[in-house]
PDB file of C-alpha atoms in Angstrom:
ATOM      1  CA  ASP A 262      -3.597  10.972 -21.629  1.00 38.00           C
ATOM      2  CA  GLY A 263      -7.209  11.414 -22.723  1.00 40.00           C
ATOM      3  CA  ARG A 264      -7.824   7.760 -23.528  1.00 40.00           C
ATOM      4  CA  VAL A 265     -11.306   6.407 -22.963  1.00 42.00           C
ATOM      5  CA  TYR A 266     -12.280   2.812 -22.613  1.00 41.00           C
ATOM      6  CA  GLY A 267     -15.511   0.888 -22.695  1.00 42.00           C
ATOM      7  CA  ASP A 268     -14.785  -2.728 -23.568  1.00 45.00           C
ATOM      8  CA  GLY A 269     -16.107  -4.947 -20.813  1.00 46.00           C
ATOM      9  CA  LEU A 270     -17.656  -2.065 -18.881  1.00 46.00           C
ATOM     10  CA  GLY A 271     -21.132  -2.361 -20.385  1.00 47.00           C
ATOM     11  CA  PRO A 272     -23.022  -0.539 -23.152  1.00 40.00           C
ATOM     12  CA  GLY A 273     -22.128   3.125 -23.450  1.00 43.00           C
ATOM     13  CA  ALA A 274     -19.638   3.115 -20.570  1.00 51.00           C
ATOM     14  CA  ALA A 275     -16.633   5.372 -21.031  1.00 53.00           C
ATOM     15  CA  ALA A 276     -14.426   7.516 -18.852  1.00 61.00           C
ATOM     16  CA  PRO A 277     -10.918   9.014 -18.775  1.00 77.00           C
ATOM     17  CA  ASP A 278      -8.340   6.303 -18.237  1.00 82.00           C
ATOM     18  CA  HIS A 279      -6.869   7.616 -14.995  1.00 86.00           C
ATOM     19  CA  LEU A 280      -3.207   7.194 -14.137  1.00 84.00           C
ATOM     20  CA  ILE A 281      -2.920   5.361 -10.809  1.00 86.00           C
ATOM     21  CA  HIS A 282       0.384   6.185  -9.144  1.00 77.00           C
ATOM     22  CA  ILE A 283       2.671   5.797  -6.187  1.00 82.00           C
ATOM     23  CA  SER A 284       4.664   8.763  -7.503  1.00 52.00           C
ATOM     24  CA  PRO A 285       4.181  12.536  -7.208  1.00 43.00           C
ATOM     25  CA  VAL A 286       1.881  13.036 -10.210  1.00 39.00           C
ATOM     26  CA  ALA A 287      -1.280  14.485  -8.679  1.00 39.00           C
ATOM     27  CA  GLY A 288      -0.899  13.123  -5.187  1.00 41.00           C
ATOM     28  CA  ASN A 289       2.001  11.513  -3.374  1.00 47.00           C
ATOM     29  CA  CYS A 290       2.541   8.097  -1.937  1.00 54.00           C
ATOM     30  CA  PRO A 291       5.090   7.892  -0.335  1.00 68.00           C
ATOM     31  CA  ALA A 292       5.240  11.328   1.291  1.00 75.00           C
ATOM     32  CA  THR A 293       9.029  11.432   1.495  1.00 86.00           C
ATOM     33  CA  GLU A 294      12.069   9.865  -0.109  1.00 93.00           C
ATOM     34  CA  PRO A 295      13.857   7.124   1.847  1.00 96.00           C
ATOM     35  CA  ALA A 296      16.344   8.111   4.548  1.00 96.00           C
ATOM     36  CA  VAL A 297      19.471   6.305   5.722  1.00 97.00           C
ATOM     37  CA  VAL A 298      19.360   4.630   9.142  1.00 98.00           C
ATOM     38  CA  PRO A 299      22.275   3.571  11.371  1.00 96.00           C
ATOM     39  CA  PRO A 300      23.861   0.168  10.741  1.00 93.00           C
ATOM     40  CA  GLY A 301      22.010  -2.602  12.546  1.00 92.00           C
ATOM     41  CA  ALA A 302      18.778  -0.627  12.826  1.00 96.00           C
ATOM     42  CA  ALA A 303      15.766  -2.770  13.705  1.00 97.00           C
ATOM     43  CA  PRO A 304      12.371  -2.456  12.050  1.00 98.00           C
ATOM     44  CA  ASP A 305      10.082   0.163  13.569  1.00 98.00           C
ATOM     45  CA  PRO A 306       7.378  -0.732  14.469  1.00 98.00           C
ATOM     46  CA  GLY A 307       9.070  -3.915  15.583  1.00 98.00           C
ATOM     47  CA  VAL A 308       8.129  -7.497  14.823  1.00 98.00           C
ATOM     48  CA  THR A 309       5.128  -8.654  16.857  1.00 98.00           C
ATOM     49  CA  SER A 310       5.764 -11.033  19.727  1.00 96.00           C
ATOM     50  CA  ASP A 311       3.054 -13.317  18.284  1.00 95.00           C
ATOM     51  CA  ARG A 312       5.275 -15.187  15.865  1.00 91.00           C
ATOM     52  CA  ALA A 313       2.297 -17.292  14.653  1.00 96.00           C
ATOM     53  CA  ALA A 314       0.432 -14.178  13.474  1.00 98.00           C
ATOM     54  CA  GLY A 315      -0.709 -14.476   9.877  1.00 98.00           C
ATOM     55  CA  GLU A 316      -0.419 -18.259   9.670  1.00 98.00           C
ATOM     56  CA  GLY A 317      -2.515 -19.582   6.781  1.00 98.00           C
ATOM     57  CA  VAL A 318      -3.197 -16.101   5.355  1.00 98.00           C
ATOM     58  CA  LYS A 319      -2.016 -14.843   1.965  1.00 98.00           C
ATOM     59  CA  VAL A 320      -1.293 -11.161   1.370  1.00 98.00           C
ATOM     60  CA  VAL A 321      -0.600  -9.931  -2.161  1.00 98.00           C
ATOM     61  CA  VAL A 322       1.206  -6.594  -2.346  1.00 98.00           C
ATOM     62  CA  VAL A 323       0.418  -4.798  -5.594  1.00 97.00           C
ATOM     63  CA  ASP A 324       3.380  -2.474  -6.037  1.00 96.00           C
ATOM     64  CA  THR A 325       6.846  -2.095  -7.607  1.00 95.00           C
ATOM     65  CA  GLY A 326       8.099  -5.621  -6.998  1.00 96.00           C
ATOM     66  CA  LEU A 327      10.538  -7.204  -4.560  1.00 98.00           C
ATOM     67  CA  ASP A 328      14.268  -7.095  -3.853  1.00 97.00           C
ATOM     68  CA  PRO A 329      15.128 -10.789  -3.338  1.00 96.00           C
ATOM     69  CA  GLN A 330      18.383  -9.863  -1.598  1.00 95.00           C
ATOM     70  CA  ALA A 331      16.496  -7.966   1.116  1.00 93.00           C
ATOM     71  CA  ALA A 332      13.971 -10.772   1.397  1.00 92.00           C
ATOM     72  CA  GLY A 333      16.807 -13.233   1.927  1.00 93.00           C
ATOM     73  CA  THR A 334      18.701 -11.082   4.430  1.00 94.00           C
ATOM     74  CA  HIS A 335      16.182 -10.124   7.112  1.00 97.00           C
ATOM     75  CA  LEU A 336      14.625 -12.767   9.350  1.00 96.00           C
ATOM     76  CA  TRP A 337      11.163 -11.192   9.286  1.00 97.00           C
ATOM     77  CA  MET A 338      11.256 -11.282   5.459  1.00 97.00           C
ATOM     78  CA  ASP A 339      12.031 -14.993   5.273  1.00 97.00           C
ATOM     79  CA  GLY A 340       9.841 -16.660   2.654  1.00 97.00           C
ATOM     80  CA  VAL A 341       8.525 -13.448   1.070  1.00 98.00           C
ATOM     81  CA  THR A 342       8.409 -13.906  -2.702  1.00 98.00           C
ATOM     82  CA  GLY A 343       7.551 -11.748  -5.672  1.00 98.00           C
ATOM     83  CA  GLU A 344       8.369 -10.328  -9.050  1.00 97.00           C
ATOM     84  CA  PRO A 345      11.690  -8.441  -9.271  1.00 97.00           C
ATOM     85  CA  ASP A 346      11.720  -4.674  -8.781  1.00 96.00           C
ATOM     86  CA  PRO A 347      12.982  -3.133 -12.054  1.00 95.00           C
ATOM     87  CA  ALA A 348      14.061   0.100 -10.326  1.00 95.00           C
ATOM     88  CA  ILE A 349      16.824  -1.801  -8.519  1.00 96.00           C
ATOM     89  CA  GLN A 350      19.776  -1.555 -10.927  1.00 96.00           C
ATOM     90  CA  PRO A 351      22.910  -2.275  -8.876  1.00 95.00           C
ATOM     91  CA  PRO A 352      24.704  -0.284  -7.728  1.00 97.00           C
ATOM     92  CA  ASP A 353      22.005   2.308  -8.417  1.00 97.00           C
ATOM     93  CA  LEU A 354      18.562   2.587  -6.869  1.00 96.00           C
ATOM     94  CA  LEU A 355      16.216   4.452  -9.186  1.00 94.00           C
ATOM     95  CA  PRO A 356      13.170   6.442  -7.977  1.00 90.00           C
ATOM     96  CA  TYR A 357      10.603   4.230  -6.194  1.00 91.00           C
ATOM     97  CA  ALA A 358      13.127   1.387  -5.861  1.00 94.00           C
ATOM     98  CA  GLY A 359      12.368  -0.724  -2.821  1.00 96.00           C
ATOM     99  CA  HIS A 360       8.823   0.594  -2.326  1.00 96.00           C
ATOM    100  CA  GLY A 361       7.284  -2.872  -2.626  1.00 97.00           C
ATOM    101  CA  THR A 362      10.072  -4.429  -0.552  1.00 98.00           C
ATOM    102  CA  PHE A 363       9.562  -1.973   2.301  1.00 98.00           C
ATOM    103  CA  ILE A 364       5.791  -2.590   2.216  1.00 98.00           C
ATOM    104  CA  ALA A 365       6.243  -6.362   2.325  1.00 98.00           C
ATOM    105  CA  GLY A 366       8.507  -5.897   5.342  1.00 98.00           C
ATOM    106  CA  VAL A 367       5.858  -3.863   7.168  1.00 98.00           C
ATOM    107  CA  VAL A 368       3.255  -6.594   6.525  1.00 98.00           C
ATOM    108  CA  ARG A 369       5.629  -9.179   7.948  1.00 98.00           C
ATOM    109  CA  THR A 370       6.349  -7.227  11.134  1.00 98.00           C
ATOM    110  CA  MET A 371       2.634  -7.420  11.929  1.00 98.00           C
ATOM    111  CA  ALA A 372       2.090 -10.950  10.567  1.00 98.00           C
ATOM    112  CA  PRO A 373       5.372 -12.918  10.534  1.00 98.00           C
ATOM    113  CA  ARG A 374       3.785 -16.143   9.293  1.00 98.00           C
ATOM    114  CA  ALA A 375       1.676 -14.656   6.504  1.00 98.00           C
ATOM    115  CA  GLU A 376       2.413 -15.747   2.953  1.00 98.00           C
ATOM    116  CA  VAL A 377       3.424 -12.517   1.196  1.00 98.00           C
ATOM    117  CA  PHE A 378       3.759 -12.169  -2.566  1.00 98.00           C
ATOM    118  CA  VAL A 379       4.745  -8.888  -4.243  1.00 98.00           C
ATOM    119  CA  ARG A 380       3.547  -8.028  -7.740  1.00 97.00           C
ATOM    120  CA  ALA A 381       5.486  -5.524  -9.881  1.00 96.00           C
ATOM    121  CA  PHE A 382       2.563  -3.882 -11.665  1.00 92.00           C
ATOM    122  CA  PHE A 383       3.826  -0.343 -10.998  1.00 89.00           C
ATOM    123  CA  GLY A 384       7.261  -1.107 -12.395  1.00 72.00           C
ATOM    124  CA  GLN A 385      10.015   1.443 -12.754  1.00 65.00           C
ATOM    125  CA  VAL A 386       7.829   4.520 -13.380  1.00 68.00           C
ATOM    126  CA  GLY A 387       5.612   4.086 -10.327  1.00 80.00           C
ATOM    127  CA  ALA A 388       2.350   4.374 -12.268  1.00 80.00           C
ATOM    128  CA  ILE A 389      -0.114   2.382 -14.357  1.00 86.00           C
ATOM    129  CA  PHE A 390      -3.276   3.227 -16.260  1.00 87.00           C
ATOM    130  CA  GLU A 391      -6.528   2.333 -14.498  1.00 91.00           C
ATOM    131  CA  SER A 392      -7.635   0.040 -17.331  1.00 89.00           C
ATOM    132  CA  ASP A 393      -4.370  -1.917 -17.073  1.00 91.00           C
ATOM    133  CA  LEU A 394      -4.474  -2.010 -13.291  1.00 94.00           C
ATOM    134  CA  VAL A 395      -7.971  -3.478 -13.061  1.00 94.00           C
ATOM    135  CA  MET A 396      -6.902  -6.221 -15.485  1.00 94.00           C
ATOM    136  CA  ALA A 397      -3.827  -6.789 -13.316  1.00 94.00           C
ATOM    137  CA  LEU A 398      -5.990  -7.046 -10.190  1.00 96.00           C
ATOM    138  CA  ASP A 399      -8.213  -9.505 -12.003  1.00 95.00           C
ATOM    139  CA  LYS A 400      -5.048 -11.546 -12.604  1.00 96.00           C
ATOM    140  CA  VAL A 401      -4.255 -11.383  -8.886  1.00 97.00           C
ATOM    141  CA  LEU A 402      -7.689 -12.785  -8.027  1.00 97.00           C
ATOM    142  CA  GLN A 403      -7.402 -15.557 -10.607  1.00 96.00           C
ATOM    143  CA  GLU A 404      -3.776 -16.595 -10.140  1.00 97.00           C
ATOM    144  CA  ASP A 405      -2.759 -15.596  -6.617  1.00 98.00           C
ATOM    145  CA  ALA A 406      -5.898 -16.423  -4.587  1.00 97.00           C
ATOM    146  CA  PRO A 407      -5.247 -13.699  -1.981  1.00 98.00           C
ATOM    147  CA  ASP A 408      -7.016 -13.170   1.324  1.00 98.00           C
ATOM    148  CA  ILE A 409      -5.782  -9.562   1.449  1.00 98.00           C
ATOM    149  CA  ILE A 410      -4.632  -7.209  -1.307  1.00 98.00           C
ATOM    150  CA  SER A 411      -2.469  -4.298  -0.132  1.00 98.00           C
ATOM    151  CA  MET A 412      -2.148  -1.417  -2.615  1.00 97.00           C
ATOM    152  CA  SER A 413      -0.391   1.855  -1.830  1.00 96.00           C
ATOM    153  CA  ALA A 414      -1.460   3.912  -4.842  1.00 94.00           C
ATOM    154  CA  GLY A 415      -4.323   6.020  -6.133  1.00 93.00           C
ATOM    155  CA  THR A 416      -5.368   9.218  -7.885  1.00 92.00           C
ATOM    156  CA  TRP A 417      -7.781  12.132  -8.017  1.00 89.00           C
ATOM    157  CA  THR A 418     -10.744  11.861 -10.385  1.00 88.00           C
ATOM    158  CA  PHE A 419     -12.791  14.260 -12.499  1.00 78.00           C
ATOM    159  CA  ASP A 420     -16.006  12.678 -11.210  1.00 78.00           C
ATOM    160  CA  PRO A 421     -17.048  12.640  -7.531  1.00 83.00           C
ATOM    161  CA  THR A 422     -18.298   9.058  -7.935  1.00 86.00           C
ATOM    162  CA  GLY A 423     -14.742   7.854  -8.424  1.00 91.00           C
ATOM    163  CA  LEU A 424     -13.094   5.425 -10.834  1.00 91.00           C
ATOM    164  CA  LEU A 425     -15.469   3.744 -13.260  1.00 90.00           C
ATOM    165  CA  GLY A 426     -13.046   0.944 -14.093  1.00 91.00           C
ATOM    166  CA  PHE A 427     -12.535   0.082 -10.426  1.00 93.00           C
ATOM    167  CA  HIS A 428     -16.273   0.202  -9.783  1.00 93.00           C
ATOM    168  CA  VAL A 429     -16.866  -2.311 -12.569  1.00 93.00           C
ATOM    169  CA  PHE A 430     -13.969  -4.444 -11.290  1.00 94.00           C
ATOM    170  CA  TYR A 431     -15.694  -4.559  -7.919  1.00 96.00           C
ATOM    171  CA  GLU A 432     -19.137  -5.294  -9.341  1.00 95.00           C
ATOM    172  CA  ASN A 433     -17.960  -7.941 -11.810  1.00 95.00           C
ATOM    173  CA  ARG A 434     -15.053  -9.537  -9.943  1.00 95.00           C
ATOM    174  CA  LEU A 435     -14.070  -8.560  -6.422  1.00 97.00           C
ATOM    175  CA  ARG A 436     -17.461  -8.947  -4.751  1.00 96.00           C
ATOM    176  CA  TYR A 437     -17.663 -12.539  -5.984  1.00 97.00           C
ATOM    177  CA  HIS A 438     -14.444 -13.464  -4.159  1.00 97.00           C
ATOM    178  CA  LYS A 439     -15.830 -14.071  -0.713  1.00 96.00           C
ATOM    179  CA  GLY A 440     -13.828 -12.544   2.082  1.00 97.00           C
ATOM    180  CA  VAL A 441     -11.079 -10.896   0.017  1.00 98.00           C
ATOM    181  CA  VAL A 442     -10.311  -7.428   1.389  1.00 98.00           C
ATOM    182  CA  LEU A 443      -8.670  -4.587  -0.562  1.00 98.00           C
ATOM    183  CA  VAL A 444      -6.601  -2.287   1.688  1.00 98.00           C
ATOM    184  CA  VAL A 445      -5.612   0.997   0.014  1.00 98.00           C
ATOM    185  CA  ALA A 446      -3.562   4.092   0.888  1.00 97.00           C
ATOM    186  CA  ALA A 447      -5.447   7.370   1.448  1.00 96.00           C
ATOM    187  CA  GLY A 448      -2.692   9.443  -0.199  1.00 94.00           C
ATOM    188  CA  ASN A 449      -0.335  12.169   0.964  1.00 93.00           C
ATOM    189  CA  ASP A 450      -1.659  15.573  -0.051  1.00 92.00           C
ATOM    190  CA  ALA A 451      -2.879  16.798   3.361  1.00 94.00           C
ATOM    191  CA  ASP A 452      -6.263  17.201   1.664  1.00 94.00           C
ATOM    192  CA  ARG A 453      -9.863  16.375   2.494  1.00 95.00           C
ATOM    193  CA  LYS A 454     -10.809  15.674  -1.127  1.00 94.00           C
ATOM    194  CA  PRO A 455     -11.462  11.948  -1.780  1.00 95.00           C
ATOM    195  CA  PHE A 456      -8.547   9.994  -3.208  1.00 95.00           C
ATOM    196  CA  TRP A 457      -9.484   6.924  -5.253  1.00 96.00           C
ATOM    197  CA  PRO A 458      -9.880   3.966  -4.994  1.00 96.00           C
ATOM    198  CA  ALA A 459      -9.321   4.488  -1.241  1.00 97.00           C
ATOM    199  CA  ALA A 460     -12.533   6.540  -1.039  1.00 97.00           C
ATOM    200  CA  ALA A 461     -14.638   3.738  -2.543  1.00 97.00           C
ATOM    201  CA  PRO A 462     -16.961   1.886  -0.148  1.00 96.00           C
ATOM    202  CA  TYR A 463     -15.485  -1.506  -1.058  1.00 97.00           C
ATOM    203  CA  THR A 464     -11.960  -0.680   0.202  1.00 98.00           C
ATOM    204  CA  VAL A 465     -10.350  -0.247   3.604  1.00 98.00           C
ATOM    205  CA  SER A 466      -8.765   3.209   3.295  1.00 98.00           C
ATOM    206  CA  VAL A 467      -5.758   3.979   5.483  1.00 98.00           C
ATOM    207  CA  GLY A 468      -4.436   7.371   6.551  1.00 97.00           C
ATOM    208  CA  ALA A 469      -1.170   7.956   8.405  1.00 97.00           C
ATOM    209  CA  LEU A 470      -0.491   8.857  12.019  1.00 98.00           C
ATOM    210  CA  ALA A 471       2.426  11.107  12.926  1.00 98.00           C
ATOM    211  CA  ALA A 472       5.455   9.729  14.726  1.00 97.00           C
ATOM    212  CA  ASP A 473       3.766  10.362  18.096  1.00 97.00           C
ATOM    213  CA  TRP A 474       0.903   7.984  17.125  1.00 97.00           C
ATOM    214  CA  ARG A 475      -1.528  10.503  18.613  1.00 96.00           C
ATOM    215  CA  SER A 476      -2.094  12.914  15.721  1.00 97.00           C
ATOM    216  CA  ARG A 477      -2.494  12.870  11.964  1.00 97.00           C
ATOM    217  CA  ALA A 478       0.725  12.966   9.963  1.00 97.00           C
ATOM    218  CA  ARG A 479       1.024  16.390   8.364  1.00 95.00           C
ATOM    219  CA  PHE A 480       1.005  14.850   4.871  1.00 94.00           C
ATOM    220  CA  SER A 481      -1.899  12.412   5.243  1.00 96.00           C
ATOM    221  CA  ASN A 482      -5.177  12.922   3.427  1.00 95.00           C
ATOM    222  CA  PHE A 483      -8.175  12.940   5.729  1.00 97.00           C
ATOM    223  CA  GLY A 484     -11.959  13.127   5.901  1.00 96.00           C
ATOM    224  CA  GLY A 485     -14.944  10.893   6.498  1.00 96.00           C
ATOM    225  CA  TRP A 486     -13.938   8.620   3.608  1.00 97.00           C
ATOM    226  CA  VAL A 487     -10.762   7.521   5.462  1.00 98.00           C
ATOM    227  CA  ASP A 488     -11.617   4.375   7.424  1.00 98.00           C
ATOM    228  CA  VAL A 489      -8.678   4.220   9.799  1.00 98.00           C
ATOM    229  CA  TYR A 490      -5.337   5.812  10.662  1.00 98.00           C
ATOM    230  CA  ALA A 491      -2.199   3.838  11.506  1.00 98.00           C
ATOM    231  CA  PRO A 492       1.486   4.694  12.052  1.00 98.00           C
ATOM    232  CA  GLY A 493       3.000   5.993   8.825  1.00 97.00           C
ATOM    233  CA  GLU A 494       5.736   8.478   9.708  1.00 97.00           C
ATOM    234  CA  ASN A 495       9.425   7.542  10.074  1.00 97.00           C
ATOM    235  CA  LEU A 496       8.835   3.813   9.787  1.00 98.00           C
ATOM    236  CA  VAL A 497      11.958   1.667   9.449  1.00 98.00           C
ATOM    237  CA  ASN A 498      12.071  -1.510   7.388  1.00 98.00           C
ATOM    238  CA  ALA A 499      13.766  -3.498   4.640  1.00 98.00           C
ATOM    239  CA  TYR A 500      15.220  -1.612   1.690  1.00 98.00           C
ATOM    240  CA  PRO A 501      17.654  -2.526  -1.113  1.00 97.00           C
ATOM    241  CA  THR A 502      21.411  -2.062  -0.897  1.00 97.00           C
ATOM    242  CA  GLY A 503      22.764   0.558  -3.264  1.00 98.00           C
ATOM    243  CA  THR A 504      23.099   4.260  -4.035  1.00 98.00           C
ATOM    244  CA  TYR A 505      20.034   6.462  -4.280  1.00 97.00           C
ATOM    245  CA  THR A 506      20.038   9.934  -5.863  1.00 96.00           C
ATOM    246  CA  TYR A 507      17.497  12.250  -4.279  1.00 94.00           C
ATOM    247  CA  GLN A 508      14.961  13.760  -6.673  1.00 89.00           C
ATOM    248  CA  GLU A 509      13.253  16.369  -4.486  1.00 87.00           C
ATOM    249  CA  PRO A 510      14.508  19.463  -2.638  1.00 87.00           C
ATOM    250  CA  PRO A 511      16.134  20.139  -0.272  1.00 88.00           C
ATOM    251  CA  LEU A 512      18.246  16.983  -0.700  1.00 90.00           C
ATOM    252  CA  ALA A 513      18.403  16.769  -4.506  1.00 91.00           C
ATOM    253  CA  PRO A 514      20.808  16.052  -6.156  1.00 93.00           C
ATOM    254  CA  ALA A 515      22.635  14.508  -3.192  1.00 96.00           C
ATOM    255  CA  LYS A 516      23.316  10.775  -3.120  1.00 97.00           C
ATOM    256  CA  ALA A 517      22.910   8.353  -0.237  1.00 98.00           C
ATOM    257  CA  ASP A 518      24.230   4.828   0.267  1.00 98.00           C
ATOM    258  CA  PHE A 519      21.800   2.293   1.701  1.00 98.00           C
ATOM    259  CA  ALA A 520      22.693  -1.042   3.282  1.00 97.00           C
ATOM    260  CA  GLY A 521      19.458  -3.018   3.454  1.00 97.00           C
ATOM    261  CA  MET A 522      17.315  -0.785   5.676  1.00 98.00           C
ATOM    262  CA  ALA A 523      15.709   2.661   5.445  1.00 98.00           C
ATOM    263  CA  SER A 524      13.353   5.065   7.164  1.00 98.00           C
ATOM    264  CA  TRP A 525      10.337   6.128   5.087  1.00 97.00           C
ATOM    265  CA  SER A 526       7.058   8.004   5.569  1.00 96.00           C
ATOM    266  CA  GLY A 527       3.698   7.896   3.846  1.00 95.00           C
ATOM    267  CA  THR A 528       0.239   6.415   3.819  1.00 96.00           C
ATOM    268  CA  SER A 529       2.007   3.889   1.569  1.00 95.00           C
ATOM    269  CA  PHE A 530       3.386   2.311   4.730  1.00 97.00           C
ATOM    270  CA  ALA A 531       0.451   2.755   7.087  1.00 98.00           C
ATOM    271  CA  THR A 532      -1.506   0.641   4.580  1.00 98.00           C
ATOM    272  CA  PRO A 533       0.511  -2.597   4.891  1.00 98.00           C
ATOM    273  CA  LEU A 534       0.578  -2.171   8.656  1.00 98.00           C
ATOM    274  CA  VAL A 535      -3.221  -2.423   8.631  1.00 98.00           C
ATOM    275  CA  ALA A 536      -3.091  -5.273   6.100  1.00 98.00           C
ATOM    276  CA  GLY A 537      -0.731  -7.118   8.440  1.00 98.00           C
ATOM    277  CA  LEU A 538      -2.997  -6.550  11.440  1.00 98.00           C
ATOM    278  CA  ILE A 539      -5.924  -7.948   9.441  1.00 98.00           C
ATOM    279  CA  ALA A 540      -3.828 -11.014   8.553  1.00 98.00           C
ATOM    280  CA  ALA A 541      -2.862 -11.483  12.197  1.00 98.00           C
ATOM    281  CA  ARG A 542      -6.489 -11.352  13.300  1.00 98.00           C
ATOM    282  CA  MET A 543      -7.549 -13.787  10.575  1.00 98.00           C
ATOM    283  CA  SER A 544      -5.098 -16.420  11.787  1.00 98.00           C
ATOM    284  CA  ARG A 545      -6.156 -15.847  15.389  1.00 97.00           C
ATOM    285  CA  THR A 546      -9.951 -15.917  14.933  1.00 98.00           C
ATOM    286  CA  GLY A 547     -10.577 -17.876  11.740  1.00 98.00           C
ATOM    287  CA  GLU A 548     -12.420 -14.932  10.183  1.00 98.00           C
ATOM    288  CA  ASN A 549     -12.091 -14.148   6.489  1.00 98.00           C
ATOM    289  CA  GLY A 550     -10.468 -10.921   5.339  1.00 98.00           C
ATOM    290  CA  GLN A 551     -13.607  -8.803   5.212  1.00 98.00           C
ATOM    291  CA  ASP A 552     -14.883 -10.000   8.595  1.00 98.00           C
ATOM    292  CA  ALA A 553     -11.479  -9.489  10.231  1.00 98.00           C
ATOM    293  CA  ALA A 554     -11.228  -6.010   8.714  1.00 98.00           C
ATOM    294  CA  ALA A 555     -14.721  -5.101   9.928  1.00 98.00           C
ATOM    295  CA  ALA A 556     -13.878  -6.246  13.450  1.00 98.00           C
ATOM    296  CA  LEU A 557     -10.634  -4.279  13.506  1.00 98.00           C
ATOM    297  CA  LEU A 558     -12.373  -1.158  12.196  1.00 98.00           C
ATOM    298  CA  ALA A 559     -14.922  -1.487  15.008  1.00 98.00           C
ATOM    299  CA  GLN A 560     -12.034  -1.734  17.475  1.00 98.00           C
ATOM    300  CA  ALA A 561     -10.384   1.273  15.840  1.00 98.00           C
ATOM    301  CA  ARG A 562     -13.543   3.353  16.248  1.00 98.00           C
ATOM    302  CA  SER A 563     -13.748   2.397  19.913  1.00 97.00           C
ATOM    303  CA  GLN A 564     -10.295   3.932  20.440  1.00 96.00           C
ATOM    304  CA  ALA A 565     -10.770   6.897  18.105  1.00 97.00           C
ATOM    305  CA  ILE A 566      -8.755  10.066  18.675  1.00 96.00           C
ATOM    306  CA  PRO A 567     -11.098  13.090  18.913  1.00 95.00           C
ATOM    307  CA  GLY A 568     -10.748  15.350  15.916  1.00 93.00           C
ATOM    308  CA  LEU A 569      -8.947  12.654  13.946  1.00 96.00           C
ATOM    309  CA  GLY A 570     -10.877   9.401  13.775  1.00 97.00           C
ATOM    310  CA  ALA A 571     -10.481   5.636  14.121  1.00 98.00           C
ATOM    311  CA  VAL A 572      -6.969   4.441  14.957  1.00 98.00           C
ATOM    312  CA  LEU A 573      -5.180   1.087  14.820  1.00 98.00           C
ATOM    313  CA  LEU A 574      -1.848   0.571  16.555  1.00 97.00           C
ATOM    314  CA  PRO A 575       0.555  -2.408  16.579  1.00 96.00           C
ATOM    315  CA  GLY A 576       0.440  -4.797  19.480  1.00 83.00           C
TER     316      GLY A 576
END
């Protein structure tokens, strides 16, 4: 909206106050709207066989909030807590409803014993100004004491050096929290242009694999700034119960009734899969978040897909 900010950024520092979003503003995350799945559908990817994975690790999901009904219904969501999702207005599910719930479910399939807390910073509109978001992340560091922060949101910038507010947040806050790793979605514009803050050197940026797990999802951003690709197309996980009205063609304005599960695609959901794998490794090896992430990225490069890049898969 043309705002500039400088307080706390140092003498003379000012920049556009970017809108960071999970919604289709300048780049999409998620790539699709949720789809109905058959009754009794299981999560896909499924819950790891290592039921101790994630023990002693805390993952904070910075997103739209949590549906406590879903968290209390599904076994793999047991113990997940968070701020309520304001887009869940029974019997209606507003746009972006359940985004944070689905993400928390994906983390838990990879790390069933991780402590997962969902923040509702993106609220009902699916977006927040950069200046507000960095203050919110500062709150996460101070109050939540995370090992891993999973954030499925971002934006384009006017400046190729990225987001000034996030850079200052890193310099003044994040780098002093030893071991905390910030895992961020690469965005869904099928574009090589850097998407921020995923393109920043202090994040783990996650692109999406197609349903075959052998190629890039058609929607995923790509390029040398993407650290790793993970499954992100047609994932199935926890979702609120209610009626959703589609917003995008060809389905709009049709309605769909959901009963606690959904299928969804986007780098939004590849991101928590990687966050969950980091949590699982941390509990297994005793590494902190940054060391576990670095080790997994090295593993991902060793199994890179030619023409695509480093890849991490469940299991």
